[in-house]
Amino acid sequence: MSKFVLTVAAAALSLAATFAHANRDDAEALHKAALAEARAKGVEGAGKEFSNGGPWIKGSTYVFIADFKATVLAHSANPKIIGKNLWDVKDADGKLFVQDQVRIAQTAGTGTVQMRWMNPATKQIGDAEVLLARIPGADAYLGTVYFK
Protein backbone atom coordinates (compact mmCIF):
# COMPACT_ATOMS: atom_id res chain seq x y z
CA MET A 1 0.00 0.00 0.00
CA SER A 2 1.14 3.50 -0.62
CA LYS A 3 2.16 5.82 2.20
CA PHE A 4 -0.75 8.09 1.31
CA VAL A 5 -3.33 5.31 1.71
CA LEU A 6 -1.83 4.26 5.04
CA THR A 7 -1.81 7.86 6.26
CA VAL A 8 -5.46 8.37 5.29
CA ALA A 9 -6.44 5.07 6.93
CA ALA A 10 -4.63 6.02 10.15
CA ALA A 11 -6.31 9.43 10.19
CA ALA A 12 -9.74 7.85 9.68
CA LEU A 13 -9.16 5.40 12.54
CA SER A 14 -8.02 8.24 14.78
CA LEU A 15 -11.11 10.29 13.92
CA ALA A 16 -13.39 7.30 14.56
CA ALA A 17 -11.77 6.77 17.96
CA THR A 18 -12.31 10.43 18.80
CA PHE A 19 -16.03 10.22 18.08
CA ALA A 20 -16.42 6.83 19.77
CA HIS A 21 -15.24 8.18 23.13
CA ALA A 22 -16.27 11.65 24.24
CA ASN A 23 -14.97 13.35 27.31
CA ARG A 24 -17.11 14.32 30.25
CA ASP A 25 -16.94 18.04 29.40
CA ASP A 26 -18.49 17.34 25.97
CA ALA A 27 -21.19 15.19 27.58
CA GLU A 28 -21.96 17.87 30.17
CA ALA A 29 -22.30 20.50 27.45
CA LEU A 30 -24.73 18.29 25.50
CA HIS A 31 -26.61 17.48 28.73
CA LYS A 32 -26.96 21.17 29.61
CA ALA A 33 -28.24 21.99 26.11
CA ALA A 34 -30.69 19.07 26.17
CA LEU A 35 -32.01 20.08 29.59
CA ALA A 36 -32.56 23.63 28.33
CA GLU A 37 -34.43 22.19 25.34
CA ALA A 38 -36.62 20.07 27.64
CA ARG A 39 -37.37 23.07 29.85
CA ALA A 40 -38.26 25.22 26.83
CA LYS A 41 -40.29 22.70 24.83
CA GLY A 42 -41.48 20.24 27.48
CA VAL A 43 -40.99 16.49 27.44
CA GLU A 44 -43.04 15.90 24.29
CA GLY A 45 -41.56 18.73 22.22
CA ALA A 46 -37.98 18.07 23.25
CA GLY A 47 -38.53 14.34 22.89
CA LYS A 48 -39.45 14.75 19.23
CA GLU A 49 -36.29 16.80 18.65
CA PHE A 50 -34.07 14.32 20.49
CA SER A 51 -35.49 11.31 18.67
CA ASN A 52 -34.60 12.86 15.33
CA GLY A 53 -30.91 12.57 16.27
CA GLY A 54 -29.19 15.51 14.63
CA PRO A 55 -27.34 17.61 17.20
CA TRP A 56 -28.52 15.33 20.03
CA ILE A 57 -26.11 12.54 19.16
CA LYS A 58 -22.39 13.20 18.94
CA GLY A 59 -20.48 10.05 18.06
CA SER A 60 -21.18 7.73 20.97
CA THR A 61 -22.68 10.43 23.20
CA TYR A 62 -26.45 10.66 23.13
CA VAL A 63 -29.49 11.83 25.08
CA PHE A 64 -32.73 10.18 26.10
CA ILE A 65 -35.82 10.87 28.18
CA ALA A 66 -37.51 8.24 30.34
CA ASP A 67 -40.37 8.44 32.80
CA PHE A 68 -40.20 7.30 36.42
CA LYS A 69 -41.62 3.92 35.46
CA ALA A 70 -38.57 3.45 33.16
CA THR A 71 -40.45 3.80 29.88
CA VAL A 72 -38.36 5.45 27.18
CA LEU A 73 -40.04 8.62 25.89
CA ALA A 74 -37.26 9.78 23.55
CA HIS A 75 -33.88 8.47 22.39
CA SER A 76 -31.43 10.15 20.04
CA ALA A 77 -29.31 7.05 19.34
CA ASN A 78 -32.00 4.37 19.12
CA PRO A 79 -35.55 5.62 18.46
CA LYS A 80 -36.70 1.99 18.07
CA ILE A 81 -36.84 1.63 21.86
CA ILE A 82 -39.22 4.56 22.39
CA GLY A 83 -42.25 3.26 24.29
CA LYS A 84 -40.37 0.29 25.75
CA ASN A 85 -40.12 -0.23 29.47
CA LEU A 86 -36.54 -0.88 30.59
CA TRP A 87 -37.11 -1.36 34.32
CA ASP A 88 -35.65 -4.88 34.37
CA VAL A 89 -32.86 -4.32 31.83
CA LYS A 90 -29.37 -5.18 33.04
CA ASP A 91 -26.04 -4.00 31.74
CA ALA A 92 -23.22 -6.34 30.63
CA ASP A 93 -22.25 -6.89 34.29
CA GLY A 94 -25.80 -7.71 35.40
CA LYS A 95 -26.47 -4.33 37.03
CA LEU A 96 -30.06 -3.03 37.06
CA PHE A 97 -28.81 0.40 36.01
CA VAL A 98 -32.17 1.78 34.87
CA GLN A 99 -33.61 1.29 38.33
CA ASP A 100 -30.62 3.23 39.70
CA GLN A 101 -31.33 6.04 37.21
CA VAL A 102 -34.98 6.30 38.24
CA ARG A 103 -34.12 6.27 41.95
CA ILE A 104 -31.52 9.03 41.57
CA ALA A 105 -33.71 11.21 39.35
CA GLN A 106 -36.65 10.90 41.74
CA THR A 107 -34.75 11.46 44.97
CA ALA A 108 -31.71 13.65 44.26
CA GLY A 109 -32.89 15.20 41.00
CA THR A 110 -29.42 14.95 39.47
CA GLY A 111 -26.59 12.44 39.54
CA THR A 112 -24.73 9.83 37.56
CA VAL A 113 -24.87 6.08 36.99
CA GLN A 114 -22.00 3.92 35.76
CA MET A 115 -22.78 1.06 33.37
CA ARG A 116 -21.29 -1.30 30.81
CA TRP A 117 -23.34 -0.83 27.66
CA MET A 118 -23.28 -1.05 23.88
CA ASN A 119 -21.45 1.89 22.34
CA PRO A 120 -23.57 3.01 19.35
CA ALA A 121 -20.48 4.19 17.44
CA THR A 122 -18.29 1.09 17.88
CA LYS A 123 -21.00 -1.54 18.44
CA GLN A 124 -18.86 -2.84 21.32
CA ILE A 125 -19.63 -3.09 25.05
CA GLY A 126 -17.86 -0.32 26.90
CA ASP A 127 -17.72 1.61 30.15
CA ALA A 128 -20.25 4.41 30.11
CA GLU A 129 -21.61 7.02 32.45
CA VAL A 130 -25.11 8.48 32.39
CA LEU A 131 -25.58 12.08 33.49
CA LEU A 132 -29.07 12.46 34.95
CA ALA A 133 -31.43 15.36 35.60
CA ARG A 134 -35.08 15.37 36.55
CA ILE A 135 -37.08 17.43 34.06
CA PRO A 136 -38.87 20.18 36.00
CA GLY A 137 -42.64 19.80 36.08
CA ALA A 138 -42.57 16.23 34.74
CA ASP A 139 -42.35 12.73 36.17
CA ALA A 140 -39.46 12.11 33.80
CA TYR A 141 -35.73 12.55 33.55
CA LEU A 142 -33.10 13.38 30.98
CA GLY A 143 -30.12 11.12 30.55
CA THR A 144 -26.94 11.83 28.61
CA VAL A 145 -24.76 8.81 27.97
CA TYR A 146 -21.08 9.01 27.13
CA PHE A 147 -18.42 6.33 26.85
CA LYS A 148 -15.12 6.56 28.67
XYZ file of N, CA and C in Angstrom:
444
model
N 0.832 -1.186 0.000
C 0.000 0.000 0.000
C 0.877 1.250 0.000
N 0.367 2.268 -0.570
C 1.143 3.504 -0.616
C 1.117 4.198 0.743
N 2.092 5.054 0.958
C 2.157 5.819 2.198
C 0.918 6.694 2.365
N 0.432 7.239 1.257
C -0.750 8.093 1.308
C -1.967 7.322 1.827
N -2.184 6.123 1.294
C -3.332 5.311 1.710
C -3.215 4.952 3.183
N -2.024 4.598 3.623
C -1.826 4.260 5.035
C -2.060 5.475 5.934
N -1.620 6.641 5.489
C -1.812 7.864 6.264
C -3.298 8.203 6.377
N -4.026 8.095 5.277
C -5.462 8.371 5.286
C -6.183 7.361 6.185
N -5.814 6.095 6.101
C -6.442 5.071 6.932
C -6.177 5.339 8.413
N -4.962 5.712 8.751
C -4.627 6.023 10.146
C -5.418 7.229 10.640
N -5.554 8.246 9.813
C -6.311 9.434 10.190
C -7.781 9.094 10.410
N -8.328 8.247 9.546
C -9.738 7.849 9.678
C -9.958 7.069 10.970
N -9.050 6.162 11.300
C -9.161 5.400 12.544
C -9.058 6.318 13.753
N -8.170 7.289 13.685
C -8.016 8.242 14.778
C -9.285 9.063 14.957
N -9.878 9.519 13.863
C -11.106 10.293 13.923
C -12.246 9.446 14.480
N -12.350 8.195 14.053
C -13.387 7.302 14.560
C -13.233 7.100 16.061
N -12.008 6.939 16.529
C -11.775 6.767 17.959
C -12.182 8.021 18.730
N -11.935 9.178 18.160
C -12.309 10.432 18.802
C -13.816 10.506 18.994
N -14.586 10.143 17.977
C -16.034 10.218 18.081
C -16.617 9.076 18.898
N -15.905 7.967 19.021
C -16.416 6.829 19.768
C -16.334 7.065 21.271
N -15.423 7.928 21.712
C -15.240 8.184 23.132
C -15.181 9.693 23.365
N -16.233 10.221 23.938
C -16.273 11.648 24.240
C -15.717 11.867 25.642
N -15.375 13.087 25.944
C -14.970 13.354 27.309
C -16.171 13.880 28.097
N -16.001 13.925 29.387
C -17.112 14.325 30.249
C -17.539 15.770 29.977
N -16.588 16.644 29.678
C -16.941 18.039 29.395
C -17.887 18.135 28.198
N -17.613 17.357 27.145
C -18.493 17.345 25.969
C -19.883 16.827 26.345
N -19.907 15.767 27.159
C -21.187 15.195 27.581
C -21.965 16.181 28.436
N -21.282 16.887 29.328
C -21.964 17.868 30.175
C -22.533 19.015 29.346
N -21.801 19.434 28.319
C -22.303 20.501 27.446
C -23.564 20.045 26.707
N -23.550 18.822 26.189
C -24.731 18.290 25.498
C -25.891 18.140 26.485
N -25.589 17.671 27.690
C -26.608 17.484 28.730
C -27.269 18.822 29.094
N -26.446 19.839 29.265
C -26.958 21.169 29.605
C -27.861 21.707 28.492
N -27.440 21.539 27.239
C -28.244 21.993 26.107
C -29.548 21.207 26.011
N -29.485 19.908 26.241
C -30.690 19.074 26.168
C -31.661 19.422 27.292
N -31.140 19.697 28.478
C -32.015 20.077 29.586
C -32.691 21.415 29.299
N -31.969 22.347 28.716
C -32.564 23.635 28.327
C -33.662 23.415 27.291
N -33.424 22.505 26.362
C -34.434 22.186 25.340
C -35.684 21.588 25.987
N -35.490 20.695 26.957
C -36.620 20.068 27.642
C -37.398 21.095 28.468
N -36.692 22.024 29.083
C -37.371 23.075 29.850
C -38.172 23.986 28.925
N -37.614 24.299 27.768
C -38.259 25.219 26.834
C -39.434 24.587 26.094
N -39.282 23.329 25.687
C -40.295 22.699 24.834
C -41.129 21.640 25.535
N -40.776 21.307 26.776
C -41.476 20.244 27.481
C -40.986 18.879 27.020
N -41.431 17.864 27.724
C -40.992 16.492 27.436
C -41.364 16.083 26.014
N -42.590 16.341 25.616
C -43.037 15.903 24.294
C -42.296 16.631 23.166
N -42.232 17.947 23.265
C -41.565 18.728 22.218
C -40.082 18.420 22.113
N -39.406 18.391 23.261
C -37.976 18.069 23.253
C -37.766 16.624 22.818
N -38.651 15.755 23.254
C -38.532 14.343 22.889
C -38.543 14.120 21.389
N -39.400 14.853 20.699
C -39.446 14.755 19.231
C -38.118 15.201 18.628
N -37.578 16.306 19.147
C -36.289 16.801 18.653
C -35.176 15.779 18.906
N -35.121 15.267 20.129
C -34.067 14.318 20.489
C -34.130 13.061 19.624
N -35.331 12.571 19.403
C -35.488 11.307 18.670
C -35.173 11.432 17.188
N -35.032 12.654 16.706
C -34.596 12.861 15.326
C -33.079 12.812 15.191
N -32.382 12.632 16.309
C -30.915 12.565 16.274
C -30.316 13.942 16.088
N -29.782 14.201 14.928
C -29.192 15.509 14.632
C -28.165 15.924 15.663
N -28.332 17.120 16.243
C -27.339 17.608 17.197
C -27.388 16.900 18.548
N -28.336 15.995 18.739
C -28.516 15.329 20.029
C -27.782 14.003 20.116
N -26.999 13.692 19.111
C -26.106 12.536 19.164
C -24.775 12.980 18.572
N -23.739 12.791 19.347
C -22.388 13.201 18.944
C -21.484 11.988 19.082
N -21.278 11.270 17.987
C -20.476 10.048 18.056
C -21.175 9.028 18.928
N -20.579 8.700 20.059
C -21.182 7.730 20.973
C -21.931 8.394 22.126
N -21.979 9.712 22.139
C -22.680 10.435 23.204
C -24.084 10.781 22.716
N -25.074 10.455 23.544
C -26.454 10.662 23.131
C -27.336 11.004 24.323
N -28.533 11.477 24.028
C -29.487 11.832 25.076
C -30.753 10.983 24.946
N -31.443 10.876 26.078
C -32.733 10.181 26.101
C -33.589 10.784 27.198
N -34.880 10.529 27.113
C -35.818 10.874 28.179
C -36.559 9.599 28.544
N -36.714 9.371 29.848
C -37.508 8.244 30.343
C -38.395 8.746 31.477
N -39.522 8.074 31.680
C -40.369 8.441 32.805
C -39.947 7.658 34.046
N -40.602 7.929 35.158
C -40.200 7.303 36.420
C -40.641 5.853 36.539
N -41.309 5.346 35.518
C -41.617 3.917 35.457
C -40.626 3.212 34.535
N -39.649 3.959 34.015
C -38.571 3.454 33.159
C -39.002 3.209 31.719
N -40.046 3.882 31.283
C -40.454 3.800 29.884
C -39.723 4.885 29.104
N -39.110 4.500 28.006
C -38.356 5.445 27.184
C -39.342 6.323 26.416
N -39.176 7.642 26.562
C -40.043 8.616 25.886
C -39.359 9.230 24.670
N -38.031 9.234 24.661
C -37.256 9.785 23.548
C -35.858 9.180 23.607
N -35.230 9.041 22.432
C -33.877 8.470 22.394
C -33.196 8.905 21.109
N -32.088 9.631 21.236
C -31.428 10.152 20.035
C -30.585 9.117 19.304
N -30.153 8.063 19.983
C -29.311 7.052 19.335
C -30.100 5.842 18.850
N -31.242 5.567 19.473
C -32.004 4.367 19.119
C -33.504 4.618 19.285
N -34.124 5.319 18.335
C -35.554 5.619 18.464
C -36.448 4.376 18.446
N -35.898 3.220 18.090
C -36.700 1.985 18.074
C -37.145 1.573 19.475
N -36.463 2.047 20.502
C -36.845 1.633 21.863
C -37.818 2.608 22.534
N -38.221 3.643 21.824
C -39.219 4.555 22.387
C -40.501 3.777 22.670
N -41.038 3.966 23.875
C -42.245 3.258 24.292
C -41.959 1.966 25.038
N -40.719 1.529 25.050
C -40.368 0.287 25.745
C -40.040 0.583 27.203
N -40.437 -0.346 28.062
C -40.121 -0.228 29.474
C -38.830 -0.991 29.749
N -37.860 -0.302 30.360
C -36.536 -0.878 30.594
C -36.251 -1.166 32.066
N -37.284 -1.193 32.880
C -37.113 -1.357 34.322
C -36.221 -2.548 34.677
N -36.399 -3.669 34.022
C -35.649 -4.884 34.371
C -34.415 -5.122 33.504
N -34.030 -4.157 32.701
C -32.858 -4.323 31.833
C -31.585 -4.231 32.669
N -30.655 -5.150 32.357
C -29.366 -5.185 33.044
C -28.262 -4.826 32.062
N -27.184 -4.277 32.597
C -26.037 -3.998 31.743
C -25.210 -5.272 31.571
N -24.053 -5.163 30.922
C -23.220 -6.335 30.632
C -22.712 -7.027 31.892
N -22.687 -6.314 33.017
C -22.248 -6.890 34.286
C -23.415 -7.343 35.166
N -24.634 -7.277 34.647
C -25.800 -7.715 35.398
C -26.400 -6.660 36.319
N -25.983 -5.426 36.184
C -26.466 -4.334 37.028
C -27.803 -3.802 36.505
N -28.758 -3.617 37.403
C -30.056 -3.034 37.055
C -29.909 -1.501 37.036
N -29.201 -1.013 36.052
C -28.805 0.395 36.005
C -29.971 1.349 35.774
N -31.021 0.903 35.118
C -32.170 1.783 34.871
C -32.887 2.065 36.191
N -32.992 1.073 37.025
C -33.608 1.290 38.334
C -32.801 2.300 39.143
N -31.479 2.239 39.034
C -30.623 3.226 39.701
C -30.901 4.629 39.152
N -31.055 4.734 37.830
C -31.332 6.037 37.212
C -32.629 6.626 37.747
N -33.677 5.833 37.775
C -34.978 6.305 38.238
C -34.884 6.753 39.693
N -34.251 5.940 40.526
C -34.125 6.265 41.948
C -33.403 7.603 42.149
N -32.292 7.795 41.438
C -31.517 9.027 41.575
C -32.308 10.229 41.065
N -32.935 10.090 39.913
C -33.706 11.206 39.346
C -34.867 11.602 40.259
N -35.515 10.612 40.859
C -36.653 10.902 41.741
C -36.217 11.512 43.064
N -35.132 11.031 43.625
C -34.754 11.463 44.969
C -33.816 12.665 44.967
N -32.713 12.573 44.253
C -31.711 13.645 44.261
C -31.972 14.693 43.181
N -32.639 14.282 42.115
C -32.891 15.196 40.999
C -31.795 15.190 39.951
N -30.558 15.051 40.394
C -29.420 14.949 39.474
C -28.441 13.919 40.012
N -27.605 13.409 39.126
C -26.592 12.442 39.538
C -26.037 11.712 38.340
N -25.323 10.636 38.618
C -24.733 9.826 37.560
C -24.899 8.345 37.884
N -24.859 7.535 36.853
C -24.873 6.079 36.989
C -23.810 5.521 36.051
N -23.008 4.617 36.566
C -22.005 3.917 35.764
C -22.645 2.652 35.190
N -22.244 2.287 33.976
C -22.780 1.059 33.373
C -21.820 0.556 32.304
N -22.000 -0.706 31.939
C -21.286 -1.298 30.806
C -22.346 -1.572 29.752
N -22.238 -0.860 28.622
C -23.341 -0.827 27.664
C -22.797 -0.810 26.249
N -23.664 -1.046 25.285
C -23.282 -1.049 23.880
C -23.026 0.375 23.395
N -21.826 0.603 22.908
C -21.454 1.892 22.341
C -22.057 1.963 20.938
N -22.915 2.956 20.661
C -23.566 3.005 19.349
C -22.599 3.300 18.196
N -21.452 3.869 18.494
C -20.476 4.193 17.442
C -19.596 2.995 17.092
N -19.204 2.220 18.115
C -18.289 1.093 17.875
C -18.993 -0.257 17.828
N -20.227 -0.303 18.324
C -21.000 -1.545 18.441
C -20.322 -2.546 19.380
N -19.552 -2.028 20.322
C -18.859 -2.838 21.325
C -19.351 -2.446 22.720
N -19.305 -3.397 23.655
C -19.631 -3.093 25.049
C -18.495 -2.254 25.618
N -18.870 -1.180 26.310
C -17.856 -0.316 26.900
C -18.332 0.302 28.198
N -17.400 0.909 28.905
C -17.724 1.608 30.147
C -18.355 2.943 29.807
N -19.516 3.180 30.386
C -20.251 4.414 30.113
C -20.720 5.033 31.418
N -21.015 6.306 31.331
C -21.608 7.023 32.452
C -22.835 7.748 31.925
N -23.892 7.760 32.731
C -25.111 8.483 32.390
C -25.212 9.688 33.316
N -25.307 10.863 32.728
C -25.581 12.082 33.486
C -27.095 12.221 33.569
N -27.628 12.455 34.743
C -29.073 12.455 34.955
C -29.562 13.801 35.478
N -30.761 14.173 35.060
C -31.430 15.356 35.605
C -32.938 15.170 35.484
N -33.611 15.379 36.589
C -35.076 15.375 36.545
C -35.535 16.567 35.709
N -36.534 16.352 34.877
C -37.084 17.432 34.059
C -38.141 18.150 34.892
N -37.927 19.440 35.151
C -38.869 20.183 35.996
C -40.306 20.091 35.479
N -41.231 19.847 36.415
C -42.645 19.801 36.077
C -43.095 18.508 35.423
N -42.220 17.502 35.388
C -42.575 16.229 34.744
C -42.111 15.066 35.613
N -42.802 13.957 35.515
C -42.347 12.729 36.168
C -41.449 11.974 35.203
N -40.380 12.656 34.796
C -39.460 12.111 33.795
C -38.077 12.710 34.033
N -37.094 12.067 33.424
C -35.726 12.554 33.555
C -34.999 12.491 32.224
N -33.988 13.332 32.135
C -33.104 13.383 30.983
C -31.850 12.616 31.326
N -31.391 11.802 30.393
C -30.115 11.122 30.549
C -29.217 11.452 29.364
N -27.940 11.657 29.646
C -26.942 11.835 28.611
C -25.877 10.782 28.840
N -25.687 9.922 27.861
C -24.756 8.806 27.971
C -23.486 9.137 27.194
N -22.346 8.903 27.843
C -21.077 9.014 27.125
C -20.196 7.839 27.531
N -19.305 7.473 26.639
C -18.422 6.328 26.852
C -17.025 6.810 27.185
N -16.435 6.156 28.165
C -15.118 6.558 28.670
C -13.997 5.974 27.842
